[in-house]
Tab-separated table of C-alpha atoms in Angstrom:
chain	number	residue	atom	x	y	z
A	1082	MET	CA	-106.065	149.120	230.489
A	1083	ILE	CA	-103.405	148.755	227.316
A	1084	GLY	CA	-106.356	149.957	224.945
A	1085	TRP	CA	-106.529	152.541	227.465
A	1086	LEU	CA	-102.888	153.481	227.220
A	1087	PHE	CA	-102.813	153.188	223.149
A	1088	SER	CA	-105.400	155.432	223.191
A	1089	ALA	CA	-104.275	158.063	225.171
A	1090	ALA	CA	-101.158	157.981	223.285
A	1091	THR	CA	-102.848	158.342	220.449
A	1092	VAL	CA	-104.642	161.252	221.556
A	1093	ALA	CA	-101.638	162.829	222.723
A	1094	ALA	CA	-99.870	162.471	219.309
A	1095	ASP	CA	-102.997	164.055	217.755
A	1096	GLN	CA	-102.516	167.359	219.832
A	1097	THR	CA	-98.903	168.130	218.954
A	1098	PRO	CA	-98.788	171.460	217.599
A	1099	MET	CA	-98.578	171.956	213.551
A	1100	VAL	CA	-95.441	173.862	212.517
A	1101	THR	CA	-96.399	176.206	209.490
A	1102	PRO	CA	-94.284	178.515	207.507
A	1103	GLY	CA	-95.124	181.405	209.433
A	1104	ASP	CA	-93.470	179.581	212.550
A	1105	LYS	CA	-90.712	179.019	210.507
A	1106	LEU	CA	-90.386	182.716	209.143
A	1107	GLY	CA	-90.652	184.298	212.668
A	1108	THR	CA	-87.858	182.152	213.756
A	1109	LEU	CA	-85.902	183.340	211.070
A	1110	VAL	CA	-86.763	187.036	211.385
A	1111	LEU	CA	-85.744	186.826	215.143
A	1112	SER	CA	-82.920	184.997	214.877
A	1113	LEU	CA	-81.878	187.726	212.331
A	1114	MET	CA	-82.361	190.282	214.447
A	1115	GLY	CA	-80.425	188.517	217.452
A	1116	VAL	CA	-77.227	188.374	215.020
A	1117	VAL	CA	-77.943	192.078	213.962
A	1118	ALA	CA	-78.092	193.783	217.399
A	1119	LEU	CA	-75.289	191.481	218.754
A	1120	LEU	CA	-73.005	192.939	215.350
A	1121	VAL	CA	-74.371	196.412	216.488
A	1122	GLY	CA	-73.155	195.663	220.075
A	1123	VAL	CA	-69.534	194.495	218.987
A	1124	LEU	CA	-69.014	197.726	216.962
A	1125	TYR	CA	-70.346	200.084	219.460
A	1126	PHE	CA	-67.900	198.539	222.196
A	1127	ALA	CA	-65.248	198.702	219.540
A	1128	ARG	CA	-65.942	202.123	218.849
A	1129	ARG	CA	-65.802	203.276	222.851
A	1130	HIS	CA	-62.702	200.725	223.851
A	1131	MET	CA	-60.556	201.141	220.883
A	1132	PRO	CA	-57.577	203.445	220.857
A	1133	GLN	CA	-58.966	206.849	219.064
A	1134	PHE	CA	-56.010	208.352	217.049
A	1135	LYS	CA	-55.899	211.775	217.426
A	1136	ALA	CA	-54.452	214.513	215.016
A	1137	GLY	CA	-50.988	215.650	216.238
A	1138	PRO	CA	-48.479	217.834	215.161
A	1139	ILE	CA	-48.076	216.851	211.885
A	1140	LYS	CA	-50.731	218.095	208.989
A	1141	VAL	CA	-51.249	217.718	205.381
A	1142	VAL	CA	-52.195	221.060	204.311
A	1143	ALA	CA	-52.652	220.259	200.483
A	1144	GLN	CA	-51.570	217.411	197.996
A	1145	GLN	CA	-51.257	217.338	194.712
A	1146	GLN	CA	-51.174	214.201	192.308
A	1147	LEU	CA	-48.516	213.715	189.479
A	1148	GLY	CA	-49.179	210.427	188.070
A	1149	THR	CA	-50.895	207.143	188.954
A	1150	ARG	CA	-48.038	206.796	192.182
A	1151	ALA	CA	-46.644	210.270	192.458
A	1152	LYS	CA	-47.834	213.098	194.352
A	1153	LEU	CA	-46.764	215.907	196.032
A	1154	VAL	CA	-47.748	217.096	199.454
A	1155	LEU	CA	-47.657	219.713	201.653
A	1156	VAL	CA	-46.647	219.291	205.022
A	1157	GLU	CA	-47.363	221.646	208.612
A	1158	VAL	CA	-45.209	220.600	211.241
A	1159	GLY	CA	-46.043	222.457	214.254
A	1160	GLU	CA	-45.338	226.387	212.408
A	1161	GLU	CA	-42.966	224.875	209.574
A	1162	GLN	CA	-44.372	223.770	206.460
A	1163	MET	CA	-42.303	221.561	203.944
A	1164	LEU	CA	-42.946	220.261	200.302
A	1165	VAL	CA	-42.696	216.870	200.154
A	1166	SER	CA	-42.735	214.547	197.078
A	1167	VAL	CA	-44.178	211.101	197.527
A	1168	ALA	CA	-43.733	207.890	195.051
A	1169	GLY	CA	-44.622	204.389	195.706
A	1170	ASN	CA	-42.570	203.460	199.069
A	1171	GLU	CA	-40.232	206.967	198.563
A	1172	VAL	CA	-40.701	210.128	200.097
A	1173	ARG	CA	-38.417	213.165	199.473
A	1174	LEU	CA	-37.528	216.583	200.996
A	1175	ILE	CA	-38.792	218.959	198.022
A	1176	LYS	CA	-38.213	221.873	200.113
A	1177	ALA	CA	-38.572	223.566	203.436
A	1178	LEU	CA	-40.498	226.792	202.890
A	1179	ASP	CA	-39.905	229.834	204.349
A	1180	LYS	CA	-43.339	232.144	204.384
A	1181	PRO	CA	-45.859	229.149	205.471
A	1182	VAL	CA	-48.532	229.059	202.598
A	1183	LYS	CA	-52.345	229.725	203.592
A	1184	GLU	CA	-55.088	226.946	203.548
A	1185	ASN	CA	-57.952	227.579	201.293
A	1186	GLY	CA	-61.231	227.795	203.752
C-alpha cells in the first residue's frame, strides 16, 4: 500500500504544468493592461468630478515679453482695459485705457 501511495504522488508531481516564458509574458502584459486601465479610470474620474475653473470677467487680451522676468499685459475686466507691468512678484498698473484696444482675430 505504501508503494501505491508513493507511485500516485510521483505521477501527480509529474503532471503539474510547467511554467513557460510565454506564460510569464502573458501575465506581465495582462498586469500592465490592468494598471493602464486603472490609470485611465482615475483620470476620467478626476476630470469629471474635480472643480472646473471657468473664465470669469477677467481676460488677458495681449502680452509682450520685455525681458527674462518682465512683461506688459493688456487685461480686460468687463468693458475696461488696463495695461499692467508684471515683473517677478510685482504687478503695477501702467495705464487704464480710455479706448479699448481691439483683439487680433
